[in-house]
Each structure stands twice: as C-alpha cells, then as structure tokens.
C-alpha positions as semicolon CSV with decimal commas, in nm:
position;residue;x (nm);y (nm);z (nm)
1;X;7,482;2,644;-1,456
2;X;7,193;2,467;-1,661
3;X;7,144;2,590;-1,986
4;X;6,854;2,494;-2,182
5;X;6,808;2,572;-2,575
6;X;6,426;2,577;-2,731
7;X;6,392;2,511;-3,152
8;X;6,117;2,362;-3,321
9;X;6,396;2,143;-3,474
10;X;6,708;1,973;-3,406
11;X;6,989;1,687;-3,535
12;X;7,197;1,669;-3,813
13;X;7,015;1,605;-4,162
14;X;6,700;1,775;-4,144
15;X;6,756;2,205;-4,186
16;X;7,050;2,419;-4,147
17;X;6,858;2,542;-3,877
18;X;6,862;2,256;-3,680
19;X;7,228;2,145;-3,756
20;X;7,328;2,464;-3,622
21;X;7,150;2,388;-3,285
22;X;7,308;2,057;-3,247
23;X;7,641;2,196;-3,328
24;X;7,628;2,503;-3,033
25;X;7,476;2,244;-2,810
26;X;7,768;1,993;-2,866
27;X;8,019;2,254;-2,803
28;X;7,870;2,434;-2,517
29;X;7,806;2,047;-2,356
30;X;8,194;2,007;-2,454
31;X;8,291;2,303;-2,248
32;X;8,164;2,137;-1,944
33;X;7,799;2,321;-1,967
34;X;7,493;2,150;-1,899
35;X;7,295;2,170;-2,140
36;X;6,940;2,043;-2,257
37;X;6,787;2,119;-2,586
38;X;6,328;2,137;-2,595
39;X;6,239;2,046;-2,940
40;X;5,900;1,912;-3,168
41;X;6,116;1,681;-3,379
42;X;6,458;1,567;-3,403
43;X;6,652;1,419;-3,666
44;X;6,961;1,188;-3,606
45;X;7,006;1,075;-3,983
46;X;7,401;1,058;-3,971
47;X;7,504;1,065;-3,637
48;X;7,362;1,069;-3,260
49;X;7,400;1,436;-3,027
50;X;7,696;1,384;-2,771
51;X;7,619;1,497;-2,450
52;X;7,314;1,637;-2,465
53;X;6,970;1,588;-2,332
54;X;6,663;1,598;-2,584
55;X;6,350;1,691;-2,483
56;X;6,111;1,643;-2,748
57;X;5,748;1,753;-2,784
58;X;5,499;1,416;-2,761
59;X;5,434;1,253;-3,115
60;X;5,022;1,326;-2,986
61;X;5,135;1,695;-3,052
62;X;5,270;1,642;-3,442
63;X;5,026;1,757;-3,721
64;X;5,015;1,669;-4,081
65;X;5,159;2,027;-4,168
66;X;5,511;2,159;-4,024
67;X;5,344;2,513;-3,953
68;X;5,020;2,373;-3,691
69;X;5,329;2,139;-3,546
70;X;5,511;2,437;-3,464
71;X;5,218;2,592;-3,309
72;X;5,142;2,291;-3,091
73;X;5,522;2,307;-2,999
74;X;5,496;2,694;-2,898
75;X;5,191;2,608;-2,690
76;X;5,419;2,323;-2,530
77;X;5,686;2,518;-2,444
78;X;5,476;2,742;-2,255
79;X;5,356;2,451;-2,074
80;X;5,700;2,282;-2,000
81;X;5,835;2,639;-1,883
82;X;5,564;2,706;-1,644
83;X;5,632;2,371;-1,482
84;X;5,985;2,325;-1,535
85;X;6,128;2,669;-1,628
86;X;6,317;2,772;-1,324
87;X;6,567;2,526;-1,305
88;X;6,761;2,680;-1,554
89;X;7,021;2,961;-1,532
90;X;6,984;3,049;-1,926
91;X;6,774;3,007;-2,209
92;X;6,884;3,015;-2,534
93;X;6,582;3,109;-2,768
94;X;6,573;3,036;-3,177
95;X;6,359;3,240;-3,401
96;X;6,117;2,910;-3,426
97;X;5,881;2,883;-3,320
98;X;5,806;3,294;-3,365
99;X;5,622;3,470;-3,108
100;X;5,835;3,264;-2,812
101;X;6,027;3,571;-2,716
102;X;5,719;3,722;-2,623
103;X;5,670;3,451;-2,401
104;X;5,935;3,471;-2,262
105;X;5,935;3,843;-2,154
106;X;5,601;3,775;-2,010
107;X;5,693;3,513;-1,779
108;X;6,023;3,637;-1,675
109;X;5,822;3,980;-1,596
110;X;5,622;3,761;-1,388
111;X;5,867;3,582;-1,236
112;X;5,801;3,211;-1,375
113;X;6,138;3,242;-1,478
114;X;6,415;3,409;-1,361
115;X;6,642;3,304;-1,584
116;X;6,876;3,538;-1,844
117;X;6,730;3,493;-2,202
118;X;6,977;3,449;-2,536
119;X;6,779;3,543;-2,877
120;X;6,972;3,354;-3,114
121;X;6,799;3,496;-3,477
122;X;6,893;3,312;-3,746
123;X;6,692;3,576;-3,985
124;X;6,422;3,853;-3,923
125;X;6,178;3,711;-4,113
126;X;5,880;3,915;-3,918
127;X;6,049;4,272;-4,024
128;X;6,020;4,060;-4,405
129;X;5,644;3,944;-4,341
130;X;5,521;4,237;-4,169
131;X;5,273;4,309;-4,502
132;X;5,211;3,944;-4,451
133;X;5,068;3,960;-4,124
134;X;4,888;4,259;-4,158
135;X;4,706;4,104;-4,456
136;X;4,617;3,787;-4,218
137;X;4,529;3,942;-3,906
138;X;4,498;4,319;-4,034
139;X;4,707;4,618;-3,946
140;X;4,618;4,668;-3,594
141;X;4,667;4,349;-3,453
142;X;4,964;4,302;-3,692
143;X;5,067;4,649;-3,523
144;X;5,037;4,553;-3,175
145;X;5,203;4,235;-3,236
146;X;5,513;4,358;-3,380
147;X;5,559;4,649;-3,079
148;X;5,528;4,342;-2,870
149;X;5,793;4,154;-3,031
150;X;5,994;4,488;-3,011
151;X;5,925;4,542;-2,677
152;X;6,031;4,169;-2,578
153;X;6,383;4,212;-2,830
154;X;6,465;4,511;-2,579
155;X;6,432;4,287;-2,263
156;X;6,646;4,049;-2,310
157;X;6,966;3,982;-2,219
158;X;7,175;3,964;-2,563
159;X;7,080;3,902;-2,905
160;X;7,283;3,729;-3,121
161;X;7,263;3,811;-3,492
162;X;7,481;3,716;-3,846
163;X;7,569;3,977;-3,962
164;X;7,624;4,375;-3,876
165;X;7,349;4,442;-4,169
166;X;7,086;4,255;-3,924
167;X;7,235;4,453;-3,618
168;X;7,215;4,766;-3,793
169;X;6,788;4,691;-3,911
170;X;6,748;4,598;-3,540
171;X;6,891;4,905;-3,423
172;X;6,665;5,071;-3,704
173;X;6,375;4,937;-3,532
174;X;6,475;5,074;-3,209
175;X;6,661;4,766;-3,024
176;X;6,901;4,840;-2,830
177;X;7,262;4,825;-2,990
178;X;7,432;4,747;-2,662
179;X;7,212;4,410;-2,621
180;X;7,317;4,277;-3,016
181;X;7,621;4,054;-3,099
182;X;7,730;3,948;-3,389
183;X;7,808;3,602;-3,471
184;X;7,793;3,441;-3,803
185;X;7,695;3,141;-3,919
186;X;7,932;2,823;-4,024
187;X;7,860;2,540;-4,255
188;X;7,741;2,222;-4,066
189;X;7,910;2,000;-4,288
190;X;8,244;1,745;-4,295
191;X;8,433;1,883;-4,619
192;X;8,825;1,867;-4,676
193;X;8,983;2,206;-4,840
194;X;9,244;2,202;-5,101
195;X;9,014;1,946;-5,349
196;X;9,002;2,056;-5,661
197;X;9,063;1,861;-5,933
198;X;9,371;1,870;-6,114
199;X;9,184;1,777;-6,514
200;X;8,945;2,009;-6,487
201;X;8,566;1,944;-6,661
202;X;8,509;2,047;-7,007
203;X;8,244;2,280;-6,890
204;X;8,223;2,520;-6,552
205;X;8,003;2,382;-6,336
206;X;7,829;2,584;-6,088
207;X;7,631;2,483;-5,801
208;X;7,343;2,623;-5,615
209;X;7,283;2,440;-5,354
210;X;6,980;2,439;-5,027
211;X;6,666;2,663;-5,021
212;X;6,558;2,884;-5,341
213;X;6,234;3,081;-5,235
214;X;6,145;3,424;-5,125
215;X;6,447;3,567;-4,980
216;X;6,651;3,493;-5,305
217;X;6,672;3,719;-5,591
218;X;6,560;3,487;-5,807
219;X;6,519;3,710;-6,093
220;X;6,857;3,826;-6,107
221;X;6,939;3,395;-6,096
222;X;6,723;3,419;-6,473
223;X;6,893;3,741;-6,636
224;X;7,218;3,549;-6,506
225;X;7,149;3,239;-6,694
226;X;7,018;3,380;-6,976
227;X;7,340;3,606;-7,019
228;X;7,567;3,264;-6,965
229;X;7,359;3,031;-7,176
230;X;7,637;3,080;-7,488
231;X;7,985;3,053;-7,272
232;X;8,096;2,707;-7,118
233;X;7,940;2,668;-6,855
234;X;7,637;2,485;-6,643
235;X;7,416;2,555;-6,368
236;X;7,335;2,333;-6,111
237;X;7,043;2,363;-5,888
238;X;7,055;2,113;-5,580
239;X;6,750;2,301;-5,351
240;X;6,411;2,343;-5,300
241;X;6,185;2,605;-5,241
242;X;5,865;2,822;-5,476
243;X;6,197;2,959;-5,701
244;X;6,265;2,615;-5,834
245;X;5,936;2,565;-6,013
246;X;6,002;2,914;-6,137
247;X;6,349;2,848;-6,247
248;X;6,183;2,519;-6,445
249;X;5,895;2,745;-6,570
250;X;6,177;2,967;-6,712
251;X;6,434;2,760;-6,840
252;X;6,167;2,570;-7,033
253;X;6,022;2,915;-7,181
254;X;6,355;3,046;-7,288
255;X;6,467;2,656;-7,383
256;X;6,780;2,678;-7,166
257;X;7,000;2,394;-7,212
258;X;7,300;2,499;-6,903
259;X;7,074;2,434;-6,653
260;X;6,960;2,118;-6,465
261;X;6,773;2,060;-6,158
262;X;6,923;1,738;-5,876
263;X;6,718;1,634;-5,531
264;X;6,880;1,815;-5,225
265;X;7,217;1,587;-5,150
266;X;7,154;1,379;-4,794
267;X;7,333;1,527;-4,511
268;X;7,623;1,345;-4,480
269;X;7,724;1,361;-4,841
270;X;7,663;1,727;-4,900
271;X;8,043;1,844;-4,864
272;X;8,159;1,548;-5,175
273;X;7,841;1,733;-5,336
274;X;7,964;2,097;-5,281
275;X;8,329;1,953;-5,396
276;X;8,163;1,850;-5,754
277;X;8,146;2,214;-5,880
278;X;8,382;2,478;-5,960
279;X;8,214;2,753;-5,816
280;X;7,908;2,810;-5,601
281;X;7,593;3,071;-5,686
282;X;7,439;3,200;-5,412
283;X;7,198;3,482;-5,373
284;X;6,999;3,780;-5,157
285;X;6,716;4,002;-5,287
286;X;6,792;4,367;-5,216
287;X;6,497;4,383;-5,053
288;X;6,563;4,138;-4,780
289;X;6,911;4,273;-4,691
290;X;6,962;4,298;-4,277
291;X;6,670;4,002;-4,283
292;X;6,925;3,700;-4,330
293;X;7,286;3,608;-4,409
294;X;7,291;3,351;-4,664
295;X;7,507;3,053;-4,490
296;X;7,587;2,847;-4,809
297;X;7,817;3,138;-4,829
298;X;8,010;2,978;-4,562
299;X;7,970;2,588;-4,715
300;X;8,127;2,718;-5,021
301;X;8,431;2,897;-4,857
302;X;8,467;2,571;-4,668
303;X;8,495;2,371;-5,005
304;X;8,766;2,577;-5,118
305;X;8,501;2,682;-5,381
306;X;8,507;3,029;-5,552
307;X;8,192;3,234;-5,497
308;X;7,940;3,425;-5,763
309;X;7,735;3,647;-5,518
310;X;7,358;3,835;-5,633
311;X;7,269;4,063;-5,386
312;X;7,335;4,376;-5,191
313;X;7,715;4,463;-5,129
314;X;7,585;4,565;-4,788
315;X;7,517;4,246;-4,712
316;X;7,724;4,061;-4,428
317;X;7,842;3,740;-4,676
318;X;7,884;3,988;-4,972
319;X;8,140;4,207;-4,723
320;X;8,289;3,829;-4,641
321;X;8,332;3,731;-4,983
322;X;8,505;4,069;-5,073
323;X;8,725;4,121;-4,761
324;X;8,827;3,754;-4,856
325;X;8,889;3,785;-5,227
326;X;8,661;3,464;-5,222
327;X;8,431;3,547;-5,570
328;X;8,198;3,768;-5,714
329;X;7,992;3,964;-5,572
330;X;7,715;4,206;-5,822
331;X;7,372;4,298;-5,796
332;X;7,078;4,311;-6,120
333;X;7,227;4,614;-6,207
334;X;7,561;4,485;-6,261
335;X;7,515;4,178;-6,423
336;X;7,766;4,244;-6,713
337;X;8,036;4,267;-6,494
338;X;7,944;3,976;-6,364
339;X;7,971;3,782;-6,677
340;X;8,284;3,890;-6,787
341;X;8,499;3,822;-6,465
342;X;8,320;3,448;-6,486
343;X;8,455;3,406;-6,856
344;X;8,788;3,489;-6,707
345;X;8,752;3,210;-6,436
346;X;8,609;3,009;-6,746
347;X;8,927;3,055;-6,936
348;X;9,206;3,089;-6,652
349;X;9,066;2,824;-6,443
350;X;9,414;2,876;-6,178
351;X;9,155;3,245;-6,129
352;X;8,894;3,045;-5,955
353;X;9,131;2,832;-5,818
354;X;9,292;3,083;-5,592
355;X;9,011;3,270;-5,489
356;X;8,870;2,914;-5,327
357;X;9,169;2,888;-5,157
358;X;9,144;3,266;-5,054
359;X;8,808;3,157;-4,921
360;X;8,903;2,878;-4,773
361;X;9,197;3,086;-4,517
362;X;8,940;3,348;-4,434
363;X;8,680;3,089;-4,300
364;X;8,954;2,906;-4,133
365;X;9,060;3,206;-3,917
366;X;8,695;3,368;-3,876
367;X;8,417;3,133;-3,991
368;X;8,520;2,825;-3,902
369;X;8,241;2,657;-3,600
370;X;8,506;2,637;-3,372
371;X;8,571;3,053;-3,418
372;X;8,175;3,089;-3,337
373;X;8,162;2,807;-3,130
374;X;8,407;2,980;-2,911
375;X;8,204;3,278;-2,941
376;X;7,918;3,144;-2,800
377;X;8,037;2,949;-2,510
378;X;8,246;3,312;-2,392
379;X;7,962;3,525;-2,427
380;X;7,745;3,254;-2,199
381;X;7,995;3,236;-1,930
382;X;7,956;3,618;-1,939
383;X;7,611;3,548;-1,775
C-alpha cells in the first residue's frame, strides 16, 4: 500500500507546517508504510527525513515570491498526478497549496485516480478569507469557488481536523460529520519536561513565540500589556508576522518598557528557547475560532510551561488548557481576571510551577506525536 503525501513544504526548520509533514511521514514510513512525500521546497536544516522519498518540484518552477511558487507547485501536482497518480493506494492532501482538493475530486471523478483521498487541514483559512476572495475575484466567482471546495470536502474519504471547534464550522458549512476526525496537533520540537529553574528570575518572563498576524487577537496582546506594564514581569516576543510591527508601533506610542522583540529561535534550539520563560502567551481572535488551533499551545505544555490563553473558551487549545489545569485562559472581556491570577503566579511562583507540570501529564497521555502519530497510521490502515 503506497501512500503518497502532497505540501508545498516539508523538513524540519522551515514552518510548523512542514515539520508536521515530516513527522507523520516518518512515523507512517516507521510502521512499515510506503510512503512518498510531493513537495516545492524542502528544508533539512537539523536533520535528514528517514525513510522517506522526496519528490520535489524543479528549482525552474521556484519564483521570487512564496505565493506564485505555490501556484507553480499546484499546477505541478496536477501534472505529476496525471502521469503518475495511480500508483498510489492513498493520498494524503495538506491545505497548501489551496484549491488541490478540488483537483483532486475532479480527477478521481474521472478516474485518473482511483485512489482514497485524506484532507489533512491544518486551518480553514478559506471560511477566514472568504471576504478576501470575493474582493479579488468578486462574489460570484468567489461563490462558485467556495461550493466547489464544499462540494470536493464532501467527497472525500476522511478529513482530519484539530480540533472539535473546526469539525463543528465544517459541519456548519454542510460537510459531512461522519467523514471528519479529529486529531490535534503536537509540537515538532526536542524539549525535556520537569526544567524549571530552581532560583527563579527577578522578573516573570513570558514568551510568545512563532507567527503573530491575522488570526491572533492582537489587540487583546496590547490591553494585556498595558494592564501588566506596573507588576514584575516581561514580555517576550520571538515571531513574526503584520502584528509585530504593530506590537512595535504600540509599545513605542504607549513607551512600554516590559516588552522586547528577539529573531524567531532556529529549529533545533527552539525547545532551550521555550525553556527560558516562565510562562507562554498565546492567542486566537474570536473571530477566527473553528478556523485554527493554535499549536504553540502544545510546545508550551511540552516545556512544562504554564499557559496565559486570549481567545474564545470554545476553542479546542483553550478546552486543552482548562481540562488540563495548564494556565489561563480569558478573552478581551475578561482581561482583569486575567491579571490578577498572573500576579498570583508572579508572587507564588510554586502556582505556575504546577500548572506546567499539569500541562506537561496531559500532553504526555493525549498530545504527545506518538498519541497522534498513532492516530494517523490506524485511521490509514482503515483504508
């Protein structure tokens, strides 16, 4: 049984997308699967991919911008699937390059392939962009697009999802419920639990760490920093993204002194960087909730670091987070609240403590990338 996994990107180092590629291909290659991975770049910055086969898109296909690479690579894959498509038992589809379930529907409906199709979405970032698109290519092609896409969700053979909050807006949509499963994401990283250092620092340091942009709630970041800028403690921002020139536009306005800005940490140092804080920030706007599971949630549990969640309580990581006793978890509205239970981690610094290691169990027993891992590999011998 040949399996064969399509993402714009793959190796460890470059996106969280990509690690988490390489890590299902690994294990599904460990289980005694065969397994090939079609791909426009890869990255192998810390370590090679064991026992799996890379096909990558030609370097005559790579553009000076990310977003006309990824549209070479979806024209690609059509290619390399018309010609080489129905050797393979299963296809395991990202969300990127978009619009490649389509394809796929198309060509299975005309028998190019005959193959059963995995969605594996990582977010829902069209039902997020739908104004978007309809701005670029106006509502009625955006509209006949996105019952396309629909149409092409609903004929496949599972979809594989975060969280329950993104299986319940599918189902919204009109996807069939019986085709989702859930599986969460896990932290790509190498980090040891159970480091936390016994002197702790003068000041609470808390970390944000990986992408800052449109899915964040980045005001609710400000109102938080502005209502911490007189207790002990410091705010961290190791990311990227259109928030951090926002969160520098701010801080300098309001002449913030408990925030700093670092360059992302390379790959294979980011767990020693997660371990350098005593507590982790991490956010969802309220808007964007059933879109995308925020997986530093996961990094941080796996550091044994307490969490101090902005966003919906709906949301799949906030409902980790609480079922754990792993943090905080408060919306804008409740941004008072939030405050005072960080003072008392600020002052009782055994609080934090414990609800890292709380953390830390939970993702051991149900977050870990061997539980999803696991996960993965059962529900593809299913087919």
């Amino acid at each position: 049984m040949k399996t064969l996994l399509i993402n714009s990107s793959f190796g460890f180092g470059s996106s969280a997308n990509a690690n988490l590629a390489s890590d299902l291909s690994e294990s599904v290659a460990a289980s005694g699967q065969s397994i090939e991975v079609l791909c426009a770049a890869v990255s192998l910055c810390t370590r090679p991919i064991v026992g799996v086969t890379v096909i990558k898109m030609p370097e005559r296909f790579q553009c000076k911008t990310w977003s006309l690479t990824k549209l070479n690579f979806l024209l690609f894959a059509i290619a390399f699937l018309l010609v080489s498509g129905r050797k393979y038992h299963r296809i395991i589809c990202m969300d990127d390059p978009q619009g490649l379930p389509i394809v796929l529907h198309y060509l299975r409906r005309l028998h190019w392939i005959t193959c059963r199709i995995f969605l594996w979405q990582l977010d829902l970032a069209f039902v997020q962009r739908k104004t978007f698109y309809e701005k670029k290519f106006g509502k009625r092609l955006s509209a006949v697009l996105f019952s396309q896409l629909l149409e092409s969700l609903n004929r496949v053979d599972s979809i594989v999802v975060m969280g329950k909050c993104m299986q319940t807006l599918l189902e919204s949509l009109g996807v069939d419920s019986n085709l989702i499963v859930v599986i969460p994401p896990w932290p790509s990283i190498s980090v040891s639990n159970n480091v936390f250092r016994t002197v702790p620092s003068s000041v609470f340091r808390i970390l944000y760490s990986g992408h800052l942009g449109e899915w964040h709630d980045i005001e609710a970041i400000q109102q938080l920093l502005l209502k911490c800028r007189s207790i002990n403690c410091h705010f961290t921002f190791q990311a990227v993204g259109q928030g951090i020139a926002q969160l520098r536009s701010f801080s300098a306005t309001n002449d913030l002194n408990n925030i700093s800005f670092q360059e992302l940490a390379p790959h294979n140092s980011v767990g020693r960087a997660l371990q350098e804080s005593d507590a982790h920030l991490v956010s969802l706007r309220s808007s964007c909730l059933g879109t995308s599971v925020p997986s530093k949630t996961y990094a941080a549990m796996a550091s044994s670091r307490p969490i101090i969640f902005l966003g919906p309580n709906a949301c799949q990581a906030a409902i980790d987070i609480a079922t754990a006793d792993a943090g905080i978890v408060g919306d804008s509205n409740d941004l008072a609240r939030v405050v005072v239970l960080l003072m008392d981690w600020i002052e009782d610094r055994t609080i934090a403590y414990r609800k890292g290691q709380a953390g830390y169990t939970w993702f051991a027993a149900n977050r870990s990338m061997r539980v999803a891992t696991l996960k993965w590999v059962a529900l593809l011998n299913q087919a």
